[in-house]
Amino acid sequence: MKFRIYRYDPEKDTKPTMKEYDVALEPTDRMLLDALVRIKSMDDSLSLRRSCREGVCGSDAMNINGKNGLACITKLADLKEPVELRPLPGLPVIRDLIVDMSQFFKQYHSIKPYLQNAEPAPEKERLQSPTDRLELDGLYECILCACCSTSCPSFWWNPDKFVGPAGLLAAYRFIADSRDQATNDRLDDLEDPYRLFRCHSIMNCVDVCPKGLNPTRAIGKIKEIMIKRMV
Amino acid sequence: MVKRIPVGAHYGLRDWLAQRVTAIVMAVYSVLMMLIVLIERPSNYGTWKALFSHQWFRLASLLFALSLFWHAWIGVRDILMDYVKSTAVRLALQILVILALVAYALWSVQILWSIQ
Ligand code: SF4
Ligand code: SF4
Ligand code: FES
């Protein structure tokens, strides 16, 4: 199977190049990550991140034939040859397919992704009704792979100011949580032309999320609550 | 050095809402205009003039124009926010856009009420 892989070592190379690989796959190689591991055994200078190899850790996100996704859950059979692999767009490249995710995580941390509740914690746990718990479905499953934020044009233009789809999904996860008491502060923090309102509902984020989540819907919900609060 | 980015302008929702409301106003006016053209069939200067001599129609047209300018302001500012990185240049361009739109608004009033 033929591959064209982005190669760049900022310390040595003046500019990135696309390197061609032709690998003989084994019948057990089903996912793109299997092929990448095989390529790496041929050419160990190729750098990439991976860990869980089952779509749980979010470390092998990359741009696959023009679309962001996780290599470990992308079927080789579905890919058109030569398979073009590039690092996630819009973030600084550390080496080959490895990008510097600091900006992405900085935005994630900026929404205070933890439960805020001033009441003393009960002996066992803070209880929630099944209906309240249901609100968190489609929000808590995010694995922070950054496929969405790095496919969002608004995040490309203002990664330092726009929270991005992953961060906003997480923000809504805590706004929607019946146990969280900081809703107003959270809304205040997002009532900003950059932090939330750079989103123009382009929906690239929904298109790429490997976990099938819908950040655009979460962003819409945040706006809905803001309107309720205002009018 | 850690680059600190100040955010928290505490507006955004109002403009986002205004963008939607002005879009609805423009859509309603466009449908109204289409109906008038289809039903009344104004064909010459006289019939168009008669249409615009109604006070309600002037007001509706003004409402449309103001919605258009307000909508344009939010849209153009969004583009400037996305693509113009220098704060000084962005501010200068935003001021120019506001001045132009205010001038257009005044001009629209003059045009609408100059039809006698
Ligand atoms: S929302 Fe989806 S694409 Fe975005 S970081 Fe979470 S899992 Fe990845
Ligand atoms: S819907 Fe919003 S967050 Fe998602 S890709 Fe588009 S602009 Fe980005
Ligand atoms: S290796 Fe963990 S998500 Fe792919």
mmCIF file of C-alpha atoms and ligand atoms in Angstrom:
data_model
loop_
_atom_site.group_PDB
_atom_site.id
_atom_site.type_symbol
_atom_site.label_atom_id
_atom_site.label_comp_id
_atom_site.label_asym_id
_atom_site.label_seq_id
_atom_site.Cartn_x
_atom_site.Cartn_y
_atom_site.Cartn_z
ATOM 1 C CA MET A 1 0.000 0.000 0.000
ATOM 2 C CA LYS A 2 1.275 3.452 -0.917
ATOM 3 C CA PHE A 3 1.663 6.307 1.534
ATOM 4 C CA ARG A 4 2.850 9.906 1.336
ATOM 5 C CA ILE A 5 3.851 11.126 4.757
ATOM 6 C CA TYR A 6 4.751 14.616 5.891
ATOM 7 C CA ARG A 7 8.304 14.736 7.201
ATOM 8 C CA TYR A 8 9.757 17.694 8.998
ATOM 9 C CA ASP A 9 12.400 18.112 11.653
ATOM 10 C CA PRO A 10 12.569 21.852 12.451
ATOM 11 C CA GLU A 11 16.093 21.413 13.821
ATOM 12 C CA LYS A 12 17.509 19.973 10.603
ATOM 13 C CA ASP A 13 15.174 20.658 7.696
ATOM 14 C CA THR A 14 14.618 24.042 6.118
ATOM 15 C CA LYS A 15 11.160 23.043 4.965
ATOM 16 C CA PRO A 16 8.747 20.107 5.215
ATOM 17 C CA THR A 17 8.748 17.366 2.562
ATOM 18 C CA MET A 18 6.365 14.552 1.672
ATOM 19 C CA LYS A 19 8.069 11.172 1.779
ATOM 20 C CA GLU A 20 6.719 8.204 -0.188
ATOM 21 C CA TYR A 21 6.443 4.753 1.326
ATOM 22 C CA ASP A 22 5.312 1.510 -0.250
ATOM 23 C CA VAL A 23 4.610 -1.141 2.377
ATOM 24 C CA ALA A 24 3.630 -4.753 2.100
ATOM 25 C CA LEU A 25 0.839 -5.198 4.620
ATOM 26 C CA GLU A 26 0.047 -8.338 6.550
ATOM 27 C CA PRO A 27 -3.528 -9.660 6.763
ATOM 28 C CA THR A 28 -3.632 -8.587 10.393
ATOM 29 C CA ASP A 29 -3.036 -4.926 9.433
ATOM 30 C CA ARG A 30 -6.517 -3.490 9.487
ATOM 31 C CA MET A 31 -6.214 0.022 10.803
ATOM 32 C CA LEU A 32 -4.065 2.899 9.608
ATOM 33 C CA LEU A 33 -2.077 2.751 12.830
ATOM 34 C CA ASP A 34 -1.071 -0.874 12.045
ATOM 35 C CA ALA A 35 0.404 0.327 8.749
ATOM 36 C CA LEU A 36 2.169 3.226 10.477
ATOM 37 C CA VAL A 37 3.733 0.891 13.026
ATOM 38 C CA ARG A 38 4.937 -1.240 10.123
ATOM 39 C CA ILE A 39 6.372 1.805 8.352
ATOM 40 C CA LYS A 40 8.108 2.811 11.539
ATOM 41 C CA SER A 41 9.734 -0.623 11.747
ATOM 42 C CA MET A 42 11.193 0.060 8.282
ATOM 43 C CA ASP A 43 12.102 3.681 8.921
ATOM 44 C CA ASP A 44 12.464 4.434 12.600
ATOM 45 C CA SER A 45 13.115 8.126 11.960
ATOM 46 C CA LEU A 46 9.353 8.626 11.425
ATOM 47 C CA SER A 47 7.871 10.271 14.517
ATOM 48 C CA LEU A 48 4.292 9.924 15.649
ATOM 49 C CA ARG A 49 2.316 9.654 18.869
ATOM 50 C CA ARG A 50 0.189 6.694 19.802
ATOM 51 C CA SER A 51 -0.767 4.811 22.892
ATOM 52 C CA CYS A 52 -4.054 2.989 23.396
ATOM 53 C CA ARG A 53 -4.503 1.902 19.744
ATOM 54 C CA GLU A 54 -8.264 1.754 20.260
ATOM 55 C CA GLY A 55 -9.575 5.304 20.022
ATOM 56 C CA VAL A 56 -9.487 6.083 23.724
ATOM 57 C CA CYS A 57 -6.377 8.128 24.445
ATOM 58 C CA GLY A 58 -6.611 10.614 21.576
ATOM 59 C CA SER A 59 -2.875 10.718 20.892
ATOM 60 C CA ASP A 60 -2.709 9.593 17.250
ATOM 61 C CA ALA A 61 -4.879 12.315 15.729
ATOM 62 C CA MET A 62 -3.586 13.364 12.311
ATOM 63 C CA ASN A 63 -4.741 14.670 8.973
ATOM 64 C CA ILE A 64 -5.620 11.621 6.848
ATOM 65 C CA ASN A 65 -6.239 12.292 3.152
ATOM 66 C CA GLY A 66 -7.249 15.827 4.053
ATOM 67 C CA LYS A 67 -9.499 15.005 6.994
ATOM 68 C CA ASN A 68 -8.574 14.878 10.674
ATOM 69 C CA GLY A 69 -9.021 11.548 12.400
ATOM 70 C CA LEU A 70 -7.473 8.930 14.663
ATOM 71 C CA ALA A 71 -5.121 6.547 12.861
ATOM 72 C CA CYS A 72 -6.003 3.651 15.170
ATOM 73 C CA ILE A 73 -9.693 3.584 14.291
ATOM 74 C CA THR A 74 -9.389 4.494 10.601
ATOM 75 C CA LYS A 75 -9.805 1.386 8.444
ATOM 76 C CA LEU A 76 -7.122 0.916 5.796
ATOM 77 C CA ALA A 77 -9.726 -0.543 3.453
ATOM 78 C CA ASP A 78 -11.578 2.802 3.371
ATOM 79 C CA LEU A 79 -8.549 4.858 2.358
ATOM 80 C CA LYS A 80 -7.706 6.042 -1.137
ATOM 81 C CA GLU A 81 -4.073 5.508 -2.255
ATOM 82 C CA PRO A 82 -1.614 7.029 -1.913
ATOM 83 C CA VAL A 83 -2.685 7.794 1.632
ATOM 84 C CA GLU A 84 -1.558 11.331 2.470
ATOM 85 C CA LEU A 85 -0.724 11.842 6.108
ATOM 86 C CA ARG A 86 -0.013 15.237 7.603
ATOM 87 C CA PRO A 87 0.141 16.580 11.149
ATOM 88 C CA LEU A 88 -2.981 18.264 12.551
ATOM 89 C CA PRO A 89 -3.341 21.633 10.793
ATOM 90 C CA GLY A 90 -2.840 24.948 12.531
ATOM 91 C CA LEU A 91 -0.560 23.847 15.371
ATOM 92 C CA PRO A 92 3.252 24.155 15.423
ATOM 93 C CA VAL A 93 4.986 20.969 14.245
ATOM 94 C CA ILE A 94 7.470 19.473 16.687
ATOM 95 C CA ARG A 95 8.470 16.709 14.313
ATOM 96 C CA ASP A 96 6.758 14.822 11.461
ATOM 97 C CA LEU A 97 3.249 13.948 12.645
ATOM 98 C CA ILE A 98 3.771 15.301 16.157
ATOM 99 C CA VAL A 99 2.355 18.739 16.892
ATOM 100 C CA ASP A 100 2.680 21.022 19.876
ATOM 101 C CA MET A 101 -0.720 20.827 21.607
ATOM 102 C CA SER A 102 0.024 23.493 24.285
ATOM 103 C CA GLN A 103 -2.292 26.087 22.745
ATOM 104 C CA PHE A 104 -5.113 23.539 22.539
ATOM 105 C CA PHE A 105 -4.747 22.499 26.176
ATOM 106 C CA LYS A 106 -4.380 26.090 27.288
ATOM 107 C CA GLN A 107 -7.810 26.815 25.849
ATOM 108 C CA TYR A 108 -9.180 23.675 27.489
ATOM 109 C CA HIS A 109 -7.837 24.735 30.891
ATOM 110 C CA SER A 110 -9.178 28.249 30.430
ATOM 111 C CA ILE A 111 -12.774 27.032 30.790
ATOM 112 C CA LYS A 112 -11.992 25.513 34.213
ATOM 113 C CA PRO A 113 -12.780 21.918 33.325
ATOM 114 C CA TYR A 114 -13.665 20.741 36.805
ATOM 115 C CA LEU A 115 -16.735 20.694 39.007
ATOM 116 C CA GLN A 116 -17.184 23.842 41.086
ATOM 117 C CA ASN A 117 -19.390 23.428 44.110
ATOM 118 C CA ALA A 118 -18.945 25.348 47.353
ATOM 119 C CA GLU A 119 -21.098 23.065 49.476
ATOM 120 C CA PRO A 120 -19.087 20.623 51.590
ATOM 121 C CA ALA A 121 -18.728 17.321 49.797
ATOM 122 C CA PRO A 122 -21.042 14.606 51.141
ATOM 123 C CA GLU A 123 -19.589 11.491 52.677
ATOM 124 C CA LYS A 124 -19.852 9.409 49.518
ATOM 125 C CA GLU A 125 -20.656 11.387 46.392
ATOM 126 C CA ARG A 126 -22.771 14.227 45.002
ATOM 127 C CA LEU A 127 -25.923 12.614 43.710
ATOM 128 C CA GLN A 128 -27.613 13.318 40.441
ATOM 129 C CA SER A 129 -30.980 12.198 39.097
ATOM 130 C CA PRO A 130 -30.916 9.956 36.011
ATOM 131 C CA THR A 131 -32.457 12.791 33.943
ATOM 132 C CA ASP A 132 -29.785 15.240 35.075
ATOM 133 C CA ARG A 133 -27.132 12.666 34.318
ATOM 134 C CA LEU A 134 -28.577 12.193 30.821
ATOM 135 C CA GLU A 135 -27.690 15.826 30.051
ATOM 136 C CA LEU A 136 -24.015 14.887 30.104
ATOM 137 C CA ASP A 137 -24.265 12.263 27.385
ATOM 138 C CA GLY A 138 -22.540 13.389 24.211
ATOM 139 C CA LEU A 139 -20.381 15.780 26.261
ATOM 140 C CA TYR A 140 -18.278 13.777 28.698
ATOM 141 C CA GLU A 141 -17.005 11.312 26.056
ATOM 142 C CA CYS A 142 -14.515 13.797 24.553
ATOM 143 C CA ILE A 143 -10.977 12.384 24.507
ATOM 144 C CA LEU A 144 -9.280 15.727 23.732
ATOM 145 C CA CYS A 145 -7.738 14.473 20.519
ATOM 146 C CA ALA A 146 -7.953 17.987 18.987
ATOM 147 C CA CYS A 147 -9.307 16.720 15.647
ATOM 148 C CA CYS A 148 -12.143 19.234 15.930
ATOM 149 C CA SER A 149 -10.312 22.376 17.025
ATOM 150 C CA THR A 150 -7.572 21.907 14.437
ATOM 151 C CA SER A 151 -10.146 21.585 11.657
ATOM 152 C CA CYS A 152 -11.930 24.773 12.704
ATOM 153 C CA PRO A 153 -10.989 27.835 10.621
ATOM 154 C CA SER A 154 -11.924 30.125 13.505
ATOM 155 C CA PHE A 155 -9.382 28.287 15.684
ATOM 156 C CA TRP A 156 -6.718 28.584 12.962
ATOM 157 C CA TRP A 157 -7.151 32.376 12.824
ATOM 158 C CA ASN A 158 -7.380 32.990 16.585
ATOM 159 C CA PRO A 159 -6.025 29.978 18.505
ATOM 160 C CA ASP A 160 -4.929 32.293 21.309
ATOM 161 C CA LYS A 161 -8.352 33.889 21.816
ATOM 162 C CA PHE A 162 -11.027 31.489 20.547
ATOM 163 C CA VAL A 163 -11.655 28.591 22.935
ATOM 164 C CA GLY A 164 -12.349 26.225 20.039
ATOM 165 C CA PRO A 165 -14.921 23.435 19.704
ATOM 166 C CA ALA A 166 -13.256 20.979 22.129
ATOM 167 C CA GLY A 167 -12.976 23.599 24.875
ATOM 168 C CA LEU A 168 -16.515 24.834 24.307
ATOM 169 C CA LEU A 169 -17.888 21.292 24.396
ATOM 170 C CA ALA A 170 -16.120 20.862 27.739
ATOM 171 C CA ALA A 171 -17.453 24.235 28.919
ATOM 172 C CA TYR A 172 -20.994 23.143 28.181
ATOM 173 C CA ARG A 173 -20.324 19.800 29.886
ATOM 174 C CA PHE A 174 -19.909 21.724 33.163
ATOM 175 C CA ILE A 175 -22.656 24.268 32.451
ATOM 176 C CA ALA A 176 -25.034 21.333 31.896
ATOM 177 C CA ASP A 177 -23.941 19.543 35.071
ATOM 178 C CA SER A 178 -26.611 19.826 37.764
ATOM 179 C CA ARG A 179 -23.902 19.584 40.468
ATOM 180 C CA ASP A 180 -21.914 22.562 39.238
ATOM 181 C CA GLN A 181 -22.614 25.938 40.854
ATOM 182 C CA ALA A 182 -20.438 28.198 38.712
ATOM 183 C CA THR A 183 -22.814 28.454 35.740
ATOM 184 C CA ASN A 184 -22.977 32.240 35.858
ATOM 185 C CA ASP A 185 -19.215 32.680 36.053
ATOM 186 C CA ARG A 186 -18.818 30.230 33.209
ATOM 187 C CA LEU A 187 -21.306 32.147 31.063
ATOM 188 C CA ASP A 188 -19.650 35.471 31.972
ATOM 189 C CA ASP A 189 -16.313 34.081 30.915
ATOM 190 C CA LEU A 190 -17.653 33.015 27.522
ATOM 191 C CA GLU A 191 -19.655 36.185 26.826
ATOM 192 C CA ASP A 192 -16.883 37.501 24.640
ATOM 193 C CA PRO A 193 -16.636 38.207 20.925
ATOM 194 C CA TYR A 194 -13.546 36.014 20.716
ATOM 195 C CA ARG A 195 -13.866 33.235 23.276
ATOM 196 C CA LEU A 196 -17.244 31.933 22.121
ATOM 197 C CA PHE A 197 -18.503 34.108 19.308
ATOM 198 C CA ARG A 198 -15.678 33.409 16.841
ATOM 199 C CA CYS A 199 -17.672 30.273 16.080
ATOM 200 C CA HIS A 200 -19.526 30.816 12.831
ATOM 201 C CA SER A 201 -21.229 27.400 12.831
ATOM 202 C CA ILE A 202 -19.064 26.077 10.006
ATOM 203 C CA MET A 203 -19.485 22.611 11.576
ATOM 204 C CA ASN A 204 -16.110 21.194 10.521
ATOM 205 C CA CYS A 205 -15.811 20.064 14.129
ATOM 206 C CA VAL A 206 -18.904 17.861 13.909
ATOM 207 C CA ASP A 207 -17.707 16.436 10.618
ATOM 208 C CA VAL A 208 -14.400 15.153 12.015
ATOM 209 C CA CYS A 209 -15.029 14.158 15.634
ATOM 210 C CA PRO A 210 -13.956 10.500 15.827
ATOM 211 C CA LYS A 211 -16.190 9.998 18.859
ATOM 212 C CA GLY A 212 -19.240 11.270 16.988
ATOM 213 C CA LEU A 213 -19.710 14.253 19.295
ATOM 214 C CA ASN A 214 -21.344 17.516 18.285
ATOM 215 C CA PRO A 215 -19.539 20.633 19.546
ATOM 216 C CA THR A 216 -21.711 22.908 17.386
ATOM 217 C CA ARG A 217 -24.796 21.717 19.249
ATOM 218 C CA ALA A 218 -23.077 22.382 22.585
ATOM 219 C CA ILE A 219 -22.117 25.879 21.410
ATOM 220 C CA GLY A 220 -25.743 26.462 20.384
ATOM 221 C CA LYS A 221 -26.896 25.361 23.843
ATOM 222 C CA ILE A 222 -24.523 27.819 25.523
ATOM 223 C CA LYS A 223 -25.958 30.634 23.370
ATOM 224 C CA GLU A 224 -29.477 29.495 24.262
ATOM 225 C CA ILE A 225 -28.739 29.733 27.983
ATOM 226 C CA MET A 226 -27.130 33.148 27.482
ATOM 227 C CA ILE A 227 -30.280 34.361 25.732
ATOM 228 C CA LYS A 228 -32.447 32.987 28.547
ATOM 229 C CA ARG A 229 -30.287 34.885 30.987
ATOM 230 C CA MET A 230 -30.463 38.123 29.013
ATOM 231 C CA VAL A 231 -34.089 38.467 27.926
ATOM 232 C CA MET B 1 8.287 35.559 28.199
ATOM 233 C CA VAL B 2 4.715 34.481 28.692
ATOM 234 C CA LYS B 3 2.423 36.251 26.287
ATOM 235 C CA ARG B 4 -0.755 37.210 28.098
ATOM 236 C CA ILE B 5 -3.835 37.647 25.973
ATOM 237 C CA PRO B 6 -6.524 39.845 27.479
ATOM 238 C CA VAL B 7 -10.034 38.584 26.705
ATOM 239 C CA GLY B 8 -13.422 39.198 28.275
ATOM 240 C CA ALA B 9 -14.949 42.117 26.392
ATOM 241 C CA HIS B 10 -18.378 41.106 27.748
ATOM 242 C CA TYR B 11 -20.226 41.507 24.538
ATOM 243 C CA GLY B 12 -20.842 39.112 21.747
ATOM 244 C CA LEU B 13 -24.274 37.706 22.446
ATOM 245 C CA ARG B 14 -25.998 41.017 21.672
ATOM 246 C CA ASP B 15 -24.267 41.280 18.287
ATOM 247 C CA TRP B 16 -24.896 37.649 17.513
ATOM 248 C CA LEU B 17 -28.597 38.138 18.232
ATOM 249 C CA ALA B 18 -28.708 41.395 16.274
ATOM 250 C CA GLN B 19 -27.175 39.616 13.300
ATOM 251 C CA ARG B 20 -30.048 37.126 13.348
ATOM 252 C CA VAL B 21 -32.795 39.698 13.934
ATOM 253 C CA THR B 22 -31.558 42.002 11.170
ATOM 254 C CA ALA B 23 -31.382 38.996 8.832
ATOM 255 C CA ILE B 24 -35.061 38.279 9.535
ATOM 256 C CA VAL B 25 -36.004 41.926 8.893
ATOM 257 C CA MET B 26 -34.184 41.835 5.553
ATOM 258 C CA ALA B 27 -35.827 38.535 4.604
ATOM 259 C CA VAL B 28 -39.322 39.855 5.433
ATOM 260 C CA TYR B 29 -38.714 43.049 3.458
ATOM 261 C CA SER B 30 -37.413 41.060 0.475
ATOM 262 C CA VAL B 31 -40.523 38.877 0.437
ATOM 263 C CA LEU B 32 -42.713 41.987 0.756
ATOM 264 C CA MET B 33 -40.873 43.637 -2.130
ATOM 265 C CA MET B 34 -41.248 40.540 -4.285
ATOM 266 C CA LEU B 35 -44.979 40.378 -3.576
ATOM 267 C CA ILE B 36 -45.365 44.038 -4.472
ATOM 268 C CA VAL B 37 -43.475 43.577 -7.729
ATOM 269 C CA LEU B 38 -45.569 40.493 -8.585
ATOM 270 C CA ILE B 39 -48.963 41.887 -7.598
ATOM 271 C CA GLU B 40 -48.755 45.642 -8.164
ATOM 272 C CA ARG B 41 -46.349 45.351 -11.107
ATOM 273 C CA PRO B 42 -44.918 48.872 -10.834
ATOM 274 C CA SER B 43 -43.596 49.439 -14.345
ATOM 275 C CA ASN B 44 -42.723 53.103 -14.725
ATOM 276 C CA TYR B 45 -41.442 56.037 -12.763
ATOM 277 C CA GLY B 46 -44.936 57.118 -11.785
ATOM 278 C CA THR B 47 -45.989 53.824 -10.204
ATOM 279 C CA TRP B 48 -42.659 53.408 -8.372
ATOM 280 C CA LYS B 49 -42.974 56.973 -7.103
ATOM 281 C CA ALA B 50 -46.509 56.311 -5.907
ATOM 282 C CA LEU B 51 -45.266 53.287 -4.002
ATOM 283 C CA PHE B 52 -42.501 55.225 -2.292
ATOM 284 C CA SER B 53 -44.775 58.116 -1.400
ATOM 285 C CA HIS B 54 -46.519 55.935 1.185
ATOM 286 C CA GLN B 55 -45.101 56.797 4.588
ATOM 287 C CA TRP B 56 -45.291 53.158 5.788
ATOM 288 C CA PHE B 57 -43.305 51.989 2.789
ATOM 289 C CA ARG B 58 -40.620 54.578 3.389
ATOM 290 C CA LEU B 59 -40.368 53.462 6.995
ATOM 291 C CA ALA B 60 -40.216 49.804 5.994
ATOM 292 C CA SER B 61 -37.498 50.608 3.478
ATOM 293 C CA LEU B 62 -35.570 52.568 6.067
ATOM 294 C CA LEU B 63 -35.881 49.668 8.507
ATOM 295 C CA PHE B 64 -34.510 47.397 5.802
ATOM 296 C CA ALA B 65 -31.599 49.725 5.074
ATOM 297 C CA LEU B 66 -30.709 50.098 8.755
ATOM 298 C CA SER B 67 -30.873 46.322 9.222
ATOM 299 C CA LEU B 68 -28.607 45.896 6.235
ATOM 300 C CA PHE B 69 -26.043 48.360 7.596
ATOM 301 C CA TRP B 70 -26.115 46.892 11.103
ATOM 302 C CA HIS B 71 -25.830 43.357 9.692
ATOM 303 C CA ALA B 72 -22.970 44.460 7.456
ATOM 304 C CA TRP B 73 -21.188 46.029 10.427
ATOM 305 C CA ILE B 74 -21.238 42.808 12.433
ATOM 306 C CA GLY B 75 -20.185 40.739 9.428
ATOM 307 C CA VAL B 76 -17.365 43.035 8.383
ATOM 308 C CA ARG B 77 -16.138 43.321 11.958
ATOM 309 C CA ASP B 78 -16.074 39.517 12.185
ATOM 310 C CA ILE B 79 -13.918 39.373 9.066
ATOM 311 C CA LEU B 80 -11.573 42.028 10.464
ATOM 312 C CA MET B 81 -11.338 40.151 13.774
ATOM 313 C CA ASP B 82 -10.470 36.936 11.945
ATOM 314 C CA TYR B 83 -7.922 38.247 9.499
ATOM 315 C CA VAL B 84 -6.454 41.570 10.631
ATOM 316 C CA LYS B 85 -3.938 40.820 13.363
ATOM 317 C CA SER B 86 -2.684 44.330 14.152
ATOM 318 C CA THR B 87 -4.927 46.015 16.717
ATOM 319 C CA ALA B 88 -4.148 49.506 15.389
ATOM 320 C CA VAL B 89 -5.011 48.578 11.806
ATOM 321 C CA ARG B 90 -8.125 46.747 12.954
ATOM 322 C CA LEU B 91 -9.345 49.707 14.965
ATOM 323 C CA ALA B 92 -8.672 52.095 12.067
ATOM 324 C CA LEU B 93 -10.551 49.865 9.615
ATOM 325 C CA GLN B 94 -13.447 49.439 12.041
ATOM 326 C CA ILE B 95 -13.763 53.196 12.436
ATOM 327 C CA LEU B 96 -13.745 53.650 8.667
ATOM 328 C CA VAL B 97 -16.463 51.019 8.264
ATOM 329 C CA ILE B 98 -18.621 52.640 10.961
ATOM 330 C CA LEU B 99 -18.252 56.089 9.410
ATOM 331 C CA ALA B 100 -19.126 54.751 5.963
ATOM 332 C CA LEU B 101 -22.186 52.896 7.266
ATOM 333 C CA VAL B 102 -23.454 55.910 9.223
ATOM 334 C CA ALA B 103 -23.031 58.036 6.090
ATOM 335 C CA TYR B 104 -24.968 55.470 4.074
ATOM 336 C CA ALA B 105 -27.742 55.444 6.667
ATOM 337 C CA LEU B 106 -28.112 59.230 6.536
ATOM 338 C CA TRP B 107 -27.974 59.141 2.771
ATOM 339 C CA SER B 108 -30.752 56.500 2.708
ATOM 340 C CA VAL B 109 -32.979 58.804 4.762
ATOM 341 C CA GLN B 110 -32.299 61.646 2.369
ATOM 342 C CA ILE B 111 -33.091 59.506 -0.681
ATOM 343 C CA LEU B 112 -36.256 58.007 0.795
ATOM 344 C CA TRP B 113 -37.743 61.324 1.875
ATOM 345 C CA SER B 114 -36.643 63.291 -1.170
ATOM 346 C CA ILE B 115 -39.262 61.509 -3.285
ATOM 347 C CA GLN B 116 -42.114 63.936 -3.455
HETATM 348 S S1 SF4 C 1 -14.894 16.790 20.603
HETATM 349 FE FE1 SF4 C 1 -14.318 14.979 19.415
HETATM 350 S S2 SF4 C 1 -12.783 15.728 17.962
HETATM 351 FE FE2 SF4 C 1 -12.965 17.243 19.562
HETATM 352 S S3 SF4 C 1 -11.355 16.767 20.993
HETATM 353 FE FE3 SF4 C 1 -13.234 15.770 21.725
HETATM 354 S S4 SF4 C 1 -13.179 13.725 20.856
HETATM 355 FE FE4 SF4 C 1 -11.669 14.924 19.741
HETATM 356 S S1 SF4 C 2 -19.017 25.028 14.264
HETATM 357 FE FE1 SF4 C 2 -17.825 26.578 15.318
HETATM 358 S S2 SF4 C 2 -16.390 25.454 16.512
HETATM 359 FE FE2 SF4 C 2 -17.186 24.006 14.992
HETATM 360 S S3 SF4 C 2 -15.732 24.122 13.276
HETATM 361 FE FE3 SF4 C 2 -17.311 25.613 12.957
HETATM 362 S S4 SF4 C 2 -16.585 27.561 13.760
HETATM 363 FE FE4 SF4 C 2 -15.369 25.896 14.610
HETATM 364 S S1 FES C 3 -3.753 5.446 19.852
HETATM 365 FE FE1 FES C 3 -5.113 6.114 21.396
HETATM 366 S S2 FES C 3 -6.646 7.111 20.245
HETATM 367 FE FE2 FES C 3 -5.433 6.207 18.700
#
